[in-house]
Short mmCIF file of C-alpha atoms in Angstrom, two decimals:
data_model
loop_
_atom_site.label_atom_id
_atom_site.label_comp_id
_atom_site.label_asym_id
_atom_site.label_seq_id
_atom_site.Cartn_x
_atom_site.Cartn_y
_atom_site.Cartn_z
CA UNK A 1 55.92 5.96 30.15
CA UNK A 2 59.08 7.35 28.66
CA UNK A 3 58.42 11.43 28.83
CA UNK A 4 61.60 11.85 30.58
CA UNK A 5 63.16 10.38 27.46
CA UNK A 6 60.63 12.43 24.98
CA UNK A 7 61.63 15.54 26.76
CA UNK A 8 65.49 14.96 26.77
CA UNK A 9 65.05 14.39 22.95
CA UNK A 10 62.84 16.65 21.77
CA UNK A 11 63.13 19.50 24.14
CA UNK A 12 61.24 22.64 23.96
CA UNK A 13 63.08 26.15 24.29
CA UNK A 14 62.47 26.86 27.90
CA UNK A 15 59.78 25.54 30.40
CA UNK A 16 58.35 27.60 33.78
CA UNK A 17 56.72 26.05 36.42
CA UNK A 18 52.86 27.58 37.20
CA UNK A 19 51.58 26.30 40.87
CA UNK A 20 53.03 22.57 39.75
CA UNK A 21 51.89 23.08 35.67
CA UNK A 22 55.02 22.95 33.47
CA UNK A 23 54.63 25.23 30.36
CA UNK A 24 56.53 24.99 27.81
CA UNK A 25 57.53 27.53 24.97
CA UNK A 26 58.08 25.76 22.21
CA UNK A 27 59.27 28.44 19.63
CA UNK A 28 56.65 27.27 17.06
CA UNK A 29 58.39 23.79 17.02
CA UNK A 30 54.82 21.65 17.26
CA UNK A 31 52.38 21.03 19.57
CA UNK A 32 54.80 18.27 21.77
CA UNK A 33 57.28 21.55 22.96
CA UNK A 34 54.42 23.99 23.19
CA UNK A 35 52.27 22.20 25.40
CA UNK A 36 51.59 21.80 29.11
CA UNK A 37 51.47 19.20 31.07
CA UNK A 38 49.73 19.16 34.96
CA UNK A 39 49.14 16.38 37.62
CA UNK A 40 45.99 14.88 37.73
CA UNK A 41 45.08 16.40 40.85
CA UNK A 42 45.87 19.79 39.85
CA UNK A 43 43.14 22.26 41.51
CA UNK A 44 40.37 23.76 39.49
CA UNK A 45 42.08 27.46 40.16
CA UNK A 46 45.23 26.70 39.11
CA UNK A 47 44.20 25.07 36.25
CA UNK A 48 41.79 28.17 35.62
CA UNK A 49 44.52 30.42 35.99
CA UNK A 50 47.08 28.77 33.66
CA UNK A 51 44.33 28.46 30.92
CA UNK A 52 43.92 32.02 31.12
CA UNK A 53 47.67 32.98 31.09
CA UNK A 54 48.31 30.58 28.14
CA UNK A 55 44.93 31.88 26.09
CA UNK A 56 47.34 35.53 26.34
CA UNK A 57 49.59 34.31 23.77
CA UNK A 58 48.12 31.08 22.06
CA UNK A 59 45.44 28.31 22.12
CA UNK A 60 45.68 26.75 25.56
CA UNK A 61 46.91 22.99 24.20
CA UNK A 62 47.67 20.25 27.15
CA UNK A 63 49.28 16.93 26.64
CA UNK A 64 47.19 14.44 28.70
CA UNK A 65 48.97 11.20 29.32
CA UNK A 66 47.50 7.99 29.95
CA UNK A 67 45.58 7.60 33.26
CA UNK A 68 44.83 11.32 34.09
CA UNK A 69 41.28 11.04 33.75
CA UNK A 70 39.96 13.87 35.89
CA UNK A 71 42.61 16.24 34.19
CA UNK A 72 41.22 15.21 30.83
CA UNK A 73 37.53 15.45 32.11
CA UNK A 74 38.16 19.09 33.71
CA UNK A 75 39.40 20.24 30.19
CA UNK A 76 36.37 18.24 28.90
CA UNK A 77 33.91 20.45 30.73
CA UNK A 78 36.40 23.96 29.75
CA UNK A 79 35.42 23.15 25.80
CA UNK A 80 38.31 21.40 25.53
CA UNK A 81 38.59 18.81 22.15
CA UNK A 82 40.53 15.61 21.97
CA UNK A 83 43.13 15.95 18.91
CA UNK A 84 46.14 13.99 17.85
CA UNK A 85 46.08 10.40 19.90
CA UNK A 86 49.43 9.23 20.08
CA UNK A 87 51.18 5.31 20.92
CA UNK A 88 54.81 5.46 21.90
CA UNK A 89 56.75 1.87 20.85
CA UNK A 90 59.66 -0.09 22.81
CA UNK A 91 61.85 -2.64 22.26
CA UNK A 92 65.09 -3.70 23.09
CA UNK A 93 67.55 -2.28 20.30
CA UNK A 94 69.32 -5.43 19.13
CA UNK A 95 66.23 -6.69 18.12
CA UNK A 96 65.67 -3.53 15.96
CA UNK A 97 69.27 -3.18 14.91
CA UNK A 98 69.91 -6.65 13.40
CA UNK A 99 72.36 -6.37 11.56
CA UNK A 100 71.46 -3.23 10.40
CA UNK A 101 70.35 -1.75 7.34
CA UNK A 102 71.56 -3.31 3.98
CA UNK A 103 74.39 -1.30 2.67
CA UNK A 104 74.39 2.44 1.65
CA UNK A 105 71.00 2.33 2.28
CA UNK A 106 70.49 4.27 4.86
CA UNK A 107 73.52 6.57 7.03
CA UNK A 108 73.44 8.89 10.26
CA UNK A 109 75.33 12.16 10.11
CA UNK A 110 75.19 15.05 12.47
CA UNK A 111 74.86 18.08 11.61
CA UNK A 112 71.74 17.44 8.90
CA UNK A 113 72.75 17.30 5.21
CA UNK A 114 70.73 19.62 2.81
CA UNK A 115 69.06 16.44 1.42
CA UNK A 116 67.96 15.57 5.04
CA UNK A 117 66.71 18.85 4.82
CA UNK A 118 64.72 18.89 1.41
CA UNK A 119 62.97 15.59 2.71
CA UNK A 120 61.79 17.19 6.25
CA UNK A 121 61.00 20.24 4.47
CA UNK A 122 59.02 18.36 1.80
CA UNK A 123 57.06 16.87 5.23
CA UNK A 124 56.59 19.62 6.79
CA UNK A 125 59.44 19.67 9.44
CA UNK A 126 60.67 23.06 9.29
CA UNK A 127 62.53 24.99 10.42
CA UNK A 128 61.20 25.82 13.88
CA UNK A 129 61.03 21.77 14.58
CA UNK A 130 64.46 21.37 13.11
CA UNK A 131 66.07 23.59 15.72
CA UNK A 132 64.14 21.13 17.97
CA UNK A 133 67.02 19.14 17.29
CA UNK A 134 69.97 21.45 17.80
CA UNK A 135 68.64 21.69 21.04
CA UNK A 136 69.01 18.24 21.93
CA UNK A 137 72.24 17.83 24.26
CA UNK A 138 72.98 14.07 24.27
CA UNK A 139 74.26 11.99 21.50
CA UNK A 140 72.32 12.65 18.19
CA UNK A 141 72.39 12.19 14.77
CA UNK A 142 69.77 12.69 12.01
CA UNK A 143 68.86 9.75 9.58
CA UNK A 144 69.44 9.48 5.80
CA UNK A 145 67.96 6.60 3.53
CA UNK A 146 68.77 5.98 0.18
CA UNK A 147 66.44 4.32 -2.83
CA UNK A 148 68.55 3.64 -5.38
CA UNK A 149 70.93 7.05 -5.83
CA UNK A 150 67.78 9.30 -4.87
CA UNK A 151 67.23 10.25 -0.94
CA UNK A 152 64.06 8.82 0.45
CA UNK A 153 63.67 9.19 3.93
CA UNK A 154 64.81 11.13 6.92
CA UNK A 155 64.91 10.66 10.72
CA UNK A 156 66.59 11.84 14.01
CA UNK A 157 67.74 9.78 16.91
CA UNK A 158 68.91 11.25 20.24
CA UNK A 159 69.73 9.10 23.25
CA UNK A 160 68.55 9.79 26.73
CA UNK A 161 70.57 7.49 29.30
CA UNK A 162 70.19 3.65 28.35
CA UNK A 163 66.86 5.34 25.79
CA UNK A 164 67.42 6.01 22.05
CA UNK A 165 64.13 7.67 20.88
CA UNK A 166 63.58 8.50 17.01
CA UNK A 167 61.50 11.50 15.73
CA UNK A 168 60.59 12.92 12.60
CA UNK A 169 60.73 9.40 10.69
CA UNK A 170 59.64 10.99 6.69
CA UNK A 171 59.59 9.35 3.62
CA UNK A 172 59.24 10.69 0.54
CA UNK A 173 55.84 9.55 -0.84
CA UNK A 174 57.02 8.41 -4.14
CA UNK A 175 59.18 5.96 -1.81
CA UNK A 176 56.84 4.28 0.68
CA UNK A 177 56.19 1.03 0.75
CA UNK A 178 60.00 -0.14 -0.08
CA UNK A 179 61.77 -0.24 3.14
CA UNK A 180 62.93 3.31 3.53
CA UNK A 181 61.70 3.28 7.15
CA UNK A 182 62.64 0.11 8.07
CA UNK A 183 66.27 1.01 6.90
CA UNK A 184 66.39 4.40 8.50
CA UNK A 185 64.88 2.72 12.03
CA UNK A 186 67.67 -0.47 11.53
CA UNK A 187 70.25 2.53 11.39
CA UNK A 188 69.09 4.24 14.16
CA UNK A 189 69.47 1.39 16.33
CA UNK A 190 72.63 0.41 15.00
CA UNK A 191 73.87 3.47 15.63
CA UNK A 192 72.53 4.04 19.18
CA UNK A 193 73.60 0.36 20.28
CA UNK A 194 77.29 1.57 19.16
CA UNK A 195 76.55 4.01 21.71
CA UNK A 196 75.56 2.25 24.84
CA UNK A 197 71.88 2.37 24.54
CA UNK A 198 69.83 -0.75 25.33
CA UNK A 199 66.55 0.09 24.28
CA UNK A 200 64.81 2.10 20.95
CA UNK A 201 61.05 4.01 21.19
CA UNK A 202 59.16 6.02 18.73
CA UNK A 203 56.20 7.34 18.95
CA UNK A 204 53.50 8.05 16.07
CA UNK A 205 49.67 8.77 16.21
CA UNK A 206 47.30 6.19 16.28
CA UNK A 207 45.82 6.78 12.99
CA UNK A 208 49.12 6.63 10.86
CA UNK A 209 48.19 3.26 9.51
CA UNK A 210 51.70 2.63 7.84
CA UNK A 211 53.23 3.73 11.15
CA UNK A 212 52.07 1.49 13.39
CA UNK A 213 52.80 -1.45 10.84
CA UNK A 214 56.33 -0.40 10.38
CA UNK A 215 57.21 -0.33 14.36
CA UNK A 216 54.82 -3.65 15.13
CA UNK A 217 56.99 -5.54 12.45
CA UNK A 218 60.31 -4.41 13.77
CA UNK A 219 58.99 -5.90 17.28
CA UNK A 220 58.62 -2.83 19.06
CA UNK A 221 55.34 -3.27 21.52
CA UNK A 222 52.79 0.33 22.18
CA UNK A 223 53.87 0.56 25.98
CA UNK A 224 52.02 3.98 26.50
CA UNK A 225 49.69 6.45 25.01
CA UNK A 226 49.09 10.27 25.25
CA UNK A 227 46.52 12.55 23.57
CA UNK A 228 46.19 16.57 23.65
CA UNK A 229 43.40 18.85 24.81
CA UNK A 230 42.85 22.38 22.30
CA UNK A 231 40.39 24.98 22.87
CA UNK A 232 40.59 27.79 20.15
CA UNK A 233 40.46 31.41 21.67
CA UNK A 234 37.46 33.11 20.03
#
């Protein structure tokens, strides 16, 4: 289901392994680096134990992927909620590349340019989830699109083996609705074809309406799910 690939791109600062539960610091980078993950037959103790340890510094948050039912049903009885639903999207890259954006409308660059910046900032990708990306040790490059001579949209693309996995797809909301993400995806996978990668995944929650439109029309397929598990400390 493509976590290797999520994890490679989008790494948190450091991980530690808990009786088989990874936890993740993720430096106040979002809820994908900071939370932990668990087989589904992880034992009521452990999982005790590493909600405790967690509630010392934050709100124990768990990434639940697609299957683990009793994982998801022990949280369920701990008080527990369900937030943030997420689809992850494949396809092979040529058929997202084309023949790639039309020109100067969208460009890859690495390190970020300040207008990069001003759009993720704008978004809400600060800081903290922009060093999310200097992390990233494979072949990267963050996403520019152009609307006429103003920037509209920005992305980042990393590559994990044959994988090429975008994050942080923002546009500008005076911009939607005229291609920006379709350009900046189109670059994306131009660029990552150029560098050996045969296929292109995204991921977005399942209520971004405009989202899921944009991927499903550039032939990318939902081949996987996830959701998170929060309980506030009191």
């Amino acid at each position: 289901m493509l976590f290797d690939v999520i994890e490679a791109t989008w790494p948190p600062f450091a991980t530690e392994n808990c009786d088989g539960v990874t936890l993740r610091d993720g430096q106040g980078g979002g809820k994908r680096v900071s939370a932990a993950t668990a087989p589904d037959n992880t034992s009521e103790a452990i999982l005790d134990l590493v909600i405790e340890r967690m509630g010392v510094s934050m709100d124990p948050l768990f990434q639940i992927a697609d299957g683990q039912k009793r994982l998801d049903r022990l949280l369920a009885d701990r008080g527990f909620d369900v937030i943030d639903p997420v689809s992850i999207y494949l396809a092979n890259i040529q058929r997202v590349a084309e023949d790639g954006p039309p020109p100067v409308s969208a460009f890859s660059t690495w390190p970020p340019l300040a207008m990069q910046t001003e759009v993720w900032e704008a978004a809400g990708v600060n800081a903290s989830r922009r060093a999310v990306m200097a992390r990233v040790q494979g072949p990267k490059r963050a996403l520019l699109a152009r609307t006429g001579n103003a920037p509209s949209g920005a992305a980042f693309v990393a590559i994990h083996e044959d994988t090429a996995m975008v994050h942080a797809l923002e546009i500008s909301a005076e911009y939607r609705r005229n291609s920006a993400g379709r350009n900046l995806m189109r670059c994306a996978a131009q660029w990552a074809a150029s560098e050996g990668a045969t296929q292109i995944a995204t991921l977005t929650l399942k209520d971004n309406v405009p989202a899921n439109a944009l991927f499903t029309s550039l032939g990318m397929r939902p081949v996987g799910q996830y959701h998170y598990r929060l309980k506030h400390r009191e």
